[in-house]
Coordinates of C-alpha atoms in Angstrom, one line a residue:
Chain A
M1 CA -0.5 -0.2 0.0
H2 CA 1.3 3.6 -0.7
P3 CA 2.3 5.9 1.9
P4 CA -0.9 8.3 2.5
M5 CA 1.3 11.2 0.3
V6 CA 1.9 8.7 -2.8
N7 CA -1.9 8.6 -4.1
E8 CA -2.9 8.3 -7.8
E9 CA -3.1 11.9 -7.6
F10 CA 0.4 12.4 -7.3
L11 CA 1.8 9.9 -9.4
S12 CA -0.6 11.2 -12.0
Q13 CA 2.0 14.1 -12.4
F14 CA 4.9 12.1 -13.4
R15 CA 2.7 10.3 -16.1
P16 CA 4.7 11.6 -19.1
R17 CA 7.5 11.2 -17.8
I18 CA 7.2 7.9 -16.6
D19 CA 6.0 6.9 -20.2
A20 CA 8.5 8.8 -21.7
L21 CA 11.1 6.8 -19.8
F22 CA 9.3 3.6 -20.8
N23 CA 9.6 4.7 -25.0
R24 CA 13.2 5.1 -24.3
C25 CA 13.2 1.7 -22.8
V26 CA 11.3 0.1 -25.6
E27 CA 13.2 1.9 -28.3
N28 CA 16.6 0.3 -26.5
A29 CA 15.0 -2.8 -26.0
P30 CA 12.4 -3.2 -28.3
N31 CA 12.0 -7.0 -27.8
Y32 CA 12.0 -7.5 -24.1
S33 CA 7.7 -7.7 -24.2
V34 CA 8.1 -4.9 -20.6
T35 CA 4.2 -4.1 -21.1
S36 CA 3.6 0.2 -20.0
E37 CA 2.0 -0.9 -17.0
R38 CA 4.8 -3.5 -15.1
F39 CA 6.9 -1.0 -15.9
S40 CA 5.0 1.6 -14.4
A41 CA 3.7 -0.6 -11.4
S42 CA 7.3 -1.2 -10.8
L43 CA 8.7 3.2 -10.3
N44 CA 5.1 3.5 -8.0
R45 CA 6.5 0.9 -5.8
S46 CA 9.6 2.5 -5.8
L47 CA 7.9 6.3 -5.9
A48 CA 6.6 5.2 -2.8
K49 CA 9.1 3.9 -1.0
F50 CA 11.0 7.3 -2.0
A51 CA 8.3 9.2 -0.1
A52 CA 7.5 7.1 2.7
A53 CA 10.9 8.0 3.4
T54 CA 10.7 11.2 5.3
P55 CA 7.7 12.6 6.6
Q56 CA 6.6 15.4 4.6
P57 CA 5.6 14.7 0.9
P58 CA 8.7 14.8 -2.0
T59 CA 8.8 18.2 -4.2
E60 CA 8.0 18.0 -7.7
S61 CA 12.0 18.7 -8.2
E62 CA 12.8 15.8 -6.0
T63 CA 10.9 13.6 -7.2
N64 CA 12.0 14.6 -10.8
E65 CA 16.1 14.3 -9.4
F66 CA 14.8 10.9 -8.2
L67 CA 13.4 9.2 -11.4
D68 CA 16.8 11.2 -13.1
L69 CA 19.1 8.7 -11.0
L70 CA 17.0 5.4 -11.5
Q71 CA 19.0 3.4 -14.5
V72 CA 16.1 2.5 -16.4
D73 CA 17.7 0.6 -18.9
D74 CA 18.8 -1.9 -16.0
L75 CA 15.7 -1.9 -14.7
F76 CA 14.2 -2.7 -18.1
I77 CA 16.4 -6.0 -18.7
A78 CA 16.0 -6.7 -15.1
L79 CA 11.7 -7.1 -15.5
A80 CA 12.0 -8.9 -18.4
C81 CA 14.0 -11.2 -17.3
A82 CA 12.0 -10.9 -14.2
D83 CA 9.3 -12.3 -16.9
G84 CA 11.0 -14.9 -18.5
N85 CA 11.9 -12.9 -21.3
E86 CA 14.4 -15.2 -23.1
R87 CA 16.1 -12.5 -25.2
A88 CA 16.6 -11.0 -22.1
W89 CA 18.3 -13.5 -20.7
W90 CA 20.2 -13.8 -23.1
E91 CA 21.3 -10.4 -23.5
F92 CA 21.6 -11.1 -19.5
D93 CA 24.0 -13.8 -19.7
Q94 CA 26.2 -12.4 -22.2
Q95 CA 26.8 -8.6 -20.3
Y96 CA 27.1 -10.3 -16.8
R97 CA 27.5 -14.3 -16.6
G98 CA 31.9 -13.5 -16.8
Y99 CA 31.4 -10.6 -14.5
L100 CA 29.7 -12.4 -11.7
E101 CA 32.6 -15.3 -11.8
R102 CA 35.0 -13.0 -11.7
L103 CA 33.7 -11.3 -8.8
A104 CA 32.7 -14.8 -7.1
R105 CA 36.1 -16.4 -8.1
H106 CA 37.8 -12.9 -5.9
L107 CA 35.3 -13.6 -2.9
A108 CA 35.0 -16.8 -2.5
K109 CA 38.0 -19.4 -1.1
S110 CA 37.9 -21.5 -4.1
D111 CA 37.4 -22.4 -7.7
V112 CA 34.3 -24.3 -6.7
D113 CA 32.6 -21.6 -4.4
A114 CA 32.8 -19.7 -6.6
Q115 CA 30.9 -21.3 -9.3
E116 CA 28.3 -23.0 -6.3
V117 CA 27.8 -18.8 -5.5
V118 CA 27.1 -18.6 -9.6
D119 CA 25.0 -20.9 -9.6
S120 CA 23.1 -20.1 -6.7
V121 CA 22.3 -16.6 -7.4
Y122 CA 21.2 -17.9 -11.2
V123 CA 19.1 -20.2 -9.7
E124 CA 17.8 -16.8 -6.8
L125 CA 17.6 -14.9 -10.5
Y126 CA 15.4 -17.4 -11.8
G127 CA 13.1 -17.9 -8.9
T128 CA 12.3 -21.6 -8.0
R129 CA 9.6 -20.3 -5.6
F130 CA 5.7 -19.7 -6.2
V131 CA 3.8 -17.7 -4.5
D132 CA 0.2 -17.3 -5.0
G133 CA 0.7 -19.5 -8.5
E134 CA 3.5 -16.4 -9.6
R135 CA 7.1 -17.4 -9.9
V136 CA 9.3 -14.5 -7.5
S137 CA 12.4 -14.0 -9.3
K138 CA 15.6 -12.2 -7.1
F139 CA 15.0 -10.0 -10.6
A140 CA 12.0 -8.8 -8.7
T141 CA 13.4 -6.8 -6.5
Y142 CA 15.3 -4.8 -8.3
S143 CA 14.3 -1.4 -8.9
G144 CA 17.4 0.7 -10.6
R145 CA 18.5 2.5 -7.7
G146 CA 22.2 1.3 -8.6
S147 CA 23.3 0.2 -11.3
L148 CA 22.6 -3.6 -12.6
R149 CA 25.9 -4.3 -11.7
G150 CA 26.7 -2.8 -8.9
W151 CA 23.8 -5.1 -7.7
L152 CA 24.5 -7.8 -8.7
R153 CA 27.3 -7.6 -6.5
T154 CA 25.6 -6.6 -3.5
V155 CA 23.9 -10.0 -4.3
I156 CA 26.6 -12.3 -4.6
W157 CA 28.6 -10.3 -1.7
H158 CA 25.1 -11.9 -0.4
T159 CA 24.7 -15.0 -1.4
L160 CA 28.9 -15.8 -0.6
V161 CA 28.4 -14.9 3.3
D162 CA 24.7 -17.4 2.9
L163 CA 26.5 -20.1 1.9
H164 CA 29.7 -19.3 4.4
R165 CA 27.1 -18.8 7.2
A166 CA 25.3 -22.9 6.4
S167 CA 28.7 -24.5 6.2
H168 CA 29.3 -22.8 9.7
D169 CA 26.6 -22.8 11.9
E170 CA 28.2 -21.6 15.0
V171 CA 29.5 -18.9 13.4
S172 CA 27.7 -15.1 14.2
L173 CA 26.2 -12.9 11.3
D174 CA 28.9 -10.4 12.7
E175 CA 32.1 -12.3 12.5
M176 CA 31.1 -14.1 9.0
T177 CA 31.1 -10.5 7.6
E178 CA 34.6 -9.7 9.0
N179 CA 36.1 -12.8 7.3
V180 CA 34.4 -12.7 4.1
G181 CA 36.6 -10.6 1.3
E182 CA 39.4 -8.6 2.4
G183 CA 37.4 -6.8 5.2
A184 CA 39.0 -8.8 8.0
V185 CA 38.2 -5.5 11.0
H186 CA 40.3 -5.0 13.4
A187 CA 40.9 -7.6 15.8
S188 CA 40.4 -7.0 19.7
L189 CA 42.8 -5.2 21.1
A190 CA 44.8 -6.4 24.1
E191 CA 43.6 -5.0 27.7
P192 CA 45.9 -2.8 29.3
I193 CA 48.3 -3.6 31.2
P194 CA 48.4 -2.7 34.9
G195 CA 51.4 -1.4 36.3
G196 CA 53.2 -1.8 39.8
E197 CA 52.4 -0.4 43.3
G198 CA 54.5 2.4 42.9
E199 CA 52.2 4.1 40.0
L200 CA 49.1 4.1 42.1
V201 CA 48.3 7.6 43.0
D202 CA 49.8 8.2 39.2
Q203 CA 47.0 6.1 37.8
I204 CA 44.4 7.4 39.9
A205 CA 45.1 10.8 38.4
R206 CA 45.3 9.5 35.4
S207 CA 42.5 7.4 35.5
R208 CA 40.2 10.5 36.1
Y209 CA 41.6 12.2 32.9
R210 CA 40.9 9.2 31.4
T211 CA 37.1 9.2 32.2
A212 CA 36.8 12.4 31.8
T213 CA 38.8 12.3 28.2
F214 CA 36.7 9.5 27.3
K215 CA 33.2 10.7 28.0
S216 CA 33.8 14.2 26.7
L217 CA 35.0 12.6 23.3
E218 CA 31.2 10.3 23.7
T219 CA 30.0 13.4 24.2
A220 CA 31.3 15.6 21.0
F221 CA 31.5 12.9 18.6
S222 CA 27.5 12.9 19.3
Q223 CA 26.9 16.4 18.6
L224 CA 28.6 15.5 14.5
D225 CA 26.1 15.5 11.9
G226 CA 25.4 12.1 10.5
H227 CA 27.9 12.4 7.7
E228 CA 31.0 14.0 9.9
K229 CA 30.2 10.6 11.9
L230 CA 30.4 8.2 9.1
L231 CA 33.4 9.8 7.1
L232 CA 35.0 9.5 10.7
L233 CA 33.6 5.6 11.0
Y234 CA 34.7 4.8 7.8
Y235 CA 38.1 6.1 8.6
H236 CA 39.1 4.9 11.9
V237 CA 36.3 2.1 12.1
E238 CA 36.7 0.1 8.9
Q239 CA 40.0 1.5 8.2
L240 CA 39.1 2.7 4.4
K241 CA 42.2 4.5 3.2
L242 CA 41.6 8.2 1.5
R243 CA 41.3 6.8 -1.8
E244 CA 38.6 4.5 -1.2
I245 CA 36.8 7.4 0.9
A246 CA 37.0 9.5 -2.3
R247 CA 35.4 7.3 -4.7
L248 CA 32.9 6.8 -2.5
A249 CA 32.2 10.6 -2.8
E250 CA 32.5 10.3 -6.7
S251 CA 29.5 10.6 -7.9
E252 CA 27.9 13.7 -7.6
G253 CA 24.7 12.1 -5.9
S254 CA 27.2 10.6 -3.3
P255 CA 25.5 11.7 1.2
L256 CA 29.3 12.3 1.8
R257 CA 30.3 14.4 -1.3
R258 CA 27.4 16.9 -1.1
W259 CA 27.1 17.5 2.4
F260 CA 30.3 18.7 2.2
Q261 CA 30.3 20.4 -0.5
R262 CA 27.2 22.4 1.2
K263 CA 29.1 22.9 4.6
M264 CA 32.4 23.9 2.6
Q265 CA 31.8 27.4 0.8
S266 CA 34.9 27.0 -1.0
R267 CA 34.0 23.8 -2.8
S268 CA 30.2 24.3 -3.5
E269 CA 31.9 26.6 -5.9
N270 CA 33.1 23.2 -8.3
P271 CA 30.1 21.2 -7.1
G272 CA 31.2 18.8 -10.6
S273 CA 34.6 18.7 -9.7
R274 CA 36.7 15.7 -9.0
I275 CA 36.7 14.1 -5.2
H276 CA 40.6 13.5 -4.4
E277 CA 42.6 11.9 -1.7
S278 CA 43.2 15.6 -0.6
T279 CA 39.4 16.4 -0.8
V280 CA 38.5 13.9 1.4
M281 CA 41.9 15.5 4.1
R282 CA 40.4 18.3 4.2
W283 CA 36.2 17.3 5.1
L284 CA 38.5 15.3 7.8
D285 CA 40.8 18.0 9.1
K286 CA 36.8 20.0 9.2
C287 CA 35.6 17.3 11.5
Y288 CA 38.5 16.7 13.7
S289 CA 38.8 20.8 14.5
K290 CA 35.2 20.3 15.4
I291 CA 35.4 17.1 17.3
L292 CA 39.0 19.4 19.0
Q293 CA 36.2 22.7 19.6
L294 CA 33.4 20.4 21.3
F295 CA 35.6 18.0 23.3
R296 CA 37.7 21.5 25.3
T297 CA 34.2 22.7 25.8
E298 CA 32.6 19.6 27.1
L299 CA 36.2 19.1 29.8
S300 CA 35.6 22.6 30.8
S301 CA 31.8 23.1 31.1
T302 CA 31.1 19.5 33.0
H303 CA 34.5 18.3 34.5
E304 CA 35.2 21.5 34.8
L305 CA 39.0 21.1 33.7
G306 CA 41.6 23.7 33.4
E307 CA 43.2 24.5 30.5
A308 CA 46.2 22.7 31.6
E309 CA 44.5 19.9 32.3
I310 CA 42.6 19.9 28.8
E311 CA 46.8 19.3 27.7
I312 CA 47.2 16.7 29.8
C313 CA 44.0 14.4 28.2
L314 CA 44.9 15.6 24.8
D315 CA 47.9 13.9 25.4
L316 CA 47.0 10.6 26.8
V317 CA 47.6 8.8 23.8
S318 CA 51.3 9.6 24.1
Q319 CA 51.3 8.8 27.7
D320 CA 49.6 5.7 26.8
L321 CA 51.6 4.0 24.4
T322 CA 52.2 1.1 27.0
D323 CA 48.2 0.4 26.7
D324 CA 47.3 -0.9 23.0
N325 CA 43.2 1.3 23.3
I326 CA 43.8 3.3 26.7
F327 CA 39.3 3.4 26.4
R328 CA 38.7 -0.7 25.7
H329 CA 38.1 -0.8 29.8
L330 CA 36.1 2.2 29.8
A331 CA 34.4 1.2 26.6
V332 CA 32.6 -1.7 28.3
Chain B
M1 CA 45.7 5.4 9.3
E2 CA 46.8 7.9 7.4
E3 CA 49.2 10.8 7.6
T4 CA 47.3 14.8 6.8
N5 CA 49.2 17.0 6.3
N6 CA 47.5 20.8 7.6
M7 CA 46.3 19.7 10.5
G8 CA 48.2 21.6 14.1
S9 CA 49.4 19.3 17.0
E10 CA 46.2 19.7 19.1
E11 CA 44.0 18.0 15.8
V12 CA 46.2 15.2 15.7
K13 CA 46.5 14.4 19.0
I14 CA 42.9 14.4 18.7
Q15 CA 43.2 12.8 16.1
S16 CA 45.1 9.9 17.8
L17 CA 42.6 10.2 20.4
L18 CA 39.4 9.4 18.3
D19 CA 41.4 6.5 17.3
A20 CA 41.5 5.1 20.7
F21 CA 38.0 5.5 21.6
L22 CA 36.1 4.6 17.9
G23 CA 38.7 1.6 17.8
S24 CA 37.1 0.6 21.9
R25 CA 33.3 0.8 20.8
G26 CA 33.1 -2.6 19.4
P27 CA 31.1 -1.7 16.2
L28 CA 30.2 -4.3 15.0
K29 CA 29.9 -7.0 17.6
S30 CA 25.9 -5.5 18.9
S31 CA 25.5 -3.6 15.7
A32 CA 23.3 -5.8 14.5
A33 CA 21.2 -6.6 17.3
E34 CA 21.2 -2.6 18.2
T35 CA 19.6 -1.9 14.7
S36 CA 15.8 -3.3 14.2
F37 CA 16.4 -3.0 10.7
H38 CA 19.6 -3.4 7.3
L39 CA 19.6 -2.0 4.4
D40 CA 17.9 -3.6 1.4
E41 CA 20.5 -4.4 -1.5
D42 CA 19.0 -1.7 -3.9
S43 CA 19.7 0.8 -0.9
L44 CA 22.9 -0.2 -0.7
T45 CA 24.0 -0.2 -4.0
A46 CA 22.5 3.3 -4.8
F47 CA 24.7 4.1 -1.2
A48 CA 27.9 3.0 -2.0
E49 CA 27.0 4.7 -5.8
G50 CA 26.9 8.2 -5.1
N51 CA 23.0 7.1 -6.9
L52 CA 20.8 8.3 -3.4
A53 CA 18.7 11.1 -4.1
E54 CA 18.5 14.1 -0.8
R55 CA 16.0 13.1 1.1
E56 CA 16.4 9.6 1.5
S57 CA 20.1 10.3 2.3
V58 CA 19.9 11.1 5.8
Q59 CA 17.7 8.4 6.5
V60 CA 20.1 5.8 5.1
V61 CA 23.5 8.0 6.7
D62 CA 22.3 8.0 10.1
H63 CA 21.4 4.3 9.0
L64 CA 25.4 3.8 8.3
V65 CA 25.9 5.6 11.1
Q66 CA 24.5 2.9 14.0
C67 CA 24.8 -0.4 12.3
G68 CA 28.1 -1.6 11.9
F69 CA 27.1 -4.6 9.8
C70 CA 25.4 -2.4 6.8
R71 CA 28.0 -0.1 7.3
H72 CA 30.7 -2.7 6.7
K73 CA 28.7 -4.3 3.4
T74 CA 28.8 -1.2 2.2
V75 CA 33.2 -0.9 3.3
E76 CA 33.4 -4.1 1.0
L77 CA 31.4 -2.5 -2.2
V78 CA 33.3 -0.2 -2.6
R79 CA 36.7 -2.4 -2.5
L80 CA 35.2 -4.3 -4.4
S81 CA 34.2 -1.5 -7.4
M82 CA 37.9 -0.5 -7.5
E83 CA 39.5 -3.6 -8.2
F84 CA 36.5 -4.5 -10.5
E85 CA 36.7 -0.9 -12.4
G86 CA 38.4 -2.3 -14.8
V87 CA 36.5 -5.3 -15.9
D88 CA 33.3 -3.8 -15.6
R89 CA 33.0 -3.3 -19.6
E90 CA 33.7 -6.5 -20.0
T91 CA 31.2 -9.2 -21.6
N92 CA 31.9 -12.6 -22.2
P93 CA 33.4 -13.5 -24.6
L94 CA 32.9 -17.1 -25.8
A95 CA 28.7 -16.9 -24.8
A96 CA 26.9 -17.9 -28.0
S97 CA 25.9 -16.1 -30.8
E98 CA 22.4 -16.9 -30.7
P99 CA 20.0 -16.3 -27.4
R100 CA 20.4 -19.2 -24.9
K101 CA 17.2 -20.6 -23.7
I102 CA 16.2 -19.7 -19.9
S103 CA 16.2 -23.7 -20.0
E104 CA 19.4 -23.5 -21.1
V105 CA 20.8 -22.4 -19.2
L106 CA 19.1 -23.3 -15.8
S107 CA 18.6 -26.9 -16.4
G108 CA 22.3 -28.1 -15.4
L109 CA 22.0 -25.6 -12.6
L110 CA 19.0 -27.2 -11.3
A111 CA 20.2 -30.3 -11.9
K112 CA 22.8 -29.7 -9.6
I113 CA 20.6 -28.8 -6.9
F114 CA 17.6 -30.6 -7.3
G115 CA 19.0 -34.1 -8.5
P116 CA 19.9 -35.5 -12.1
T117 CA 16.1 -35.8 -13.8
S118 CA 15.7 -35.2 -18.0
S119 CA 15.8 -32.1 -19.3
D120 CA 11.9 -32.0 -20.5
Q121 CA 11.1 -32.8 -17.2
V122 CA 12.4 -29.1 -16.2
V123 CA 9.0 -27.6 -16.4
F124 CA 10.0 -22.7 -16.6
A125 CA 6.9 -20.6 -15.6
H126 CA 6.4 -19.6 -19.0
E127 CA 6.9 -22.3 -20.9
E128 CA 4.3 -24.0 -19.0
K129 CA 1.8 -20.3 -19.7
K130 CA 3.1 -21.4 -23.3
I131 CA 1.5 -24.8 -23.2
E132 CA -0.9 -23.9 -21.2
E133 CA -2.5 -21.5 -24.5
D134 CA -1.6 -24.0 -26.6
A135 CA -4.0 -26.0 -25.2
A136 CA -6.7 -23.8 -24.5
T137 CA -6.4 -23.1 -28.4
D138 CA -6.6 -26.2 -29.4
E139 CA -9.7 -26.4 -27.3
K140 CA -10.7 -23.7 -29.6
K141 CA -9.9 -24.4 -32.9
E142 CA -11.8 -27.7 -32.0
N143 CA -14.8 -26.1 -30.0
D144 CA -15.5 -24.0 -33.5
Q145 CA -15.0 -27.3 -36.2

């Protein structure tokens, strides 16, 4: 069912636009036998989901932006494949099988596993399950929000995780995602080694500063905007390299790119320019400056620390080099 | 952590503190349980390719901040996309020049999954429909005669 603001009147405004997109697709692939109704129904479902993203109804320009972003030719072949069109399946097999096989070989531990993944994805794409007499194809869940190639990448990755899980029942999903692909997230760090008795007083003092530092960082981080938090998490937790973050922000439609370009006046003058590693570095620097200011304010106002004590807090990392992570025991 | 060029000494210190702080939060372990949903394949792909409309992006970004599980997926997808940049547009050079039937593509796969079976035992929905249509046409012809 559509959310309240997505009614027939709303959808009918975009009917001519959707018809034009459909005609373009038919022109590019006349043998796919996708009907206008089928195509419109898929786009209407996507529009409904898009409209439900926030409580306010989308404006006309927002909706047009959304339609511009849809990969309608990819959606067209996916709909045709979901309906079992022979020509579309042949095109799909020609264009994507080699890519799927390479991806699977890259991610899987052996060629046998890779072939199993590709076979499994093909079966899922065709669909062997029937609901109300209709075959359910995985293609039906693709709505053209990203490229079909990108979507297939995600499907292959998920399938591999599922196959892995099936053969390792005792391993949690979170642990599994850490072991698939290259993204083994940093391992758990060692607990701090306790010092001797002579260091007790020093430790108590340091413990107070550690606690204040931890709590102030926590507060400062929570006050950042979501885009800033995500950037910092990608860099510090997921350990994405600057060039990888730049890749993530490469497209003009990237949320990170849009947000930081809006915030940093100098970049907004040339919004279509390429994002280099140095740009990401500037975004990070901006986040560090902001968090430093919030951190200082928090230490001084909430924890009532003076300037010299704030310096001690800032120096904690270099003073605690014996600990792998000075906050690990505080975070529990 | 890569070197950043233009930072003062305090920014360098806060960077190190932040690194230790964020590393101490164990983001993947409890995140799946803490979030009530995960992003679907469509949304993940749209985010990774920078294809999200502005009004959707806040919701997705907020979810990725909370959910280490989905965030980790986006990382994998970006890395995969970079690794496969060169081969993204290649097609299968060994593919047949004429369309293969879906049944040919899939019958081998289904045999692997459900056990060996003769190809005419594998019935696909679109063929089923055609058979039904053919039968209905034949019946109509007979009635007309």
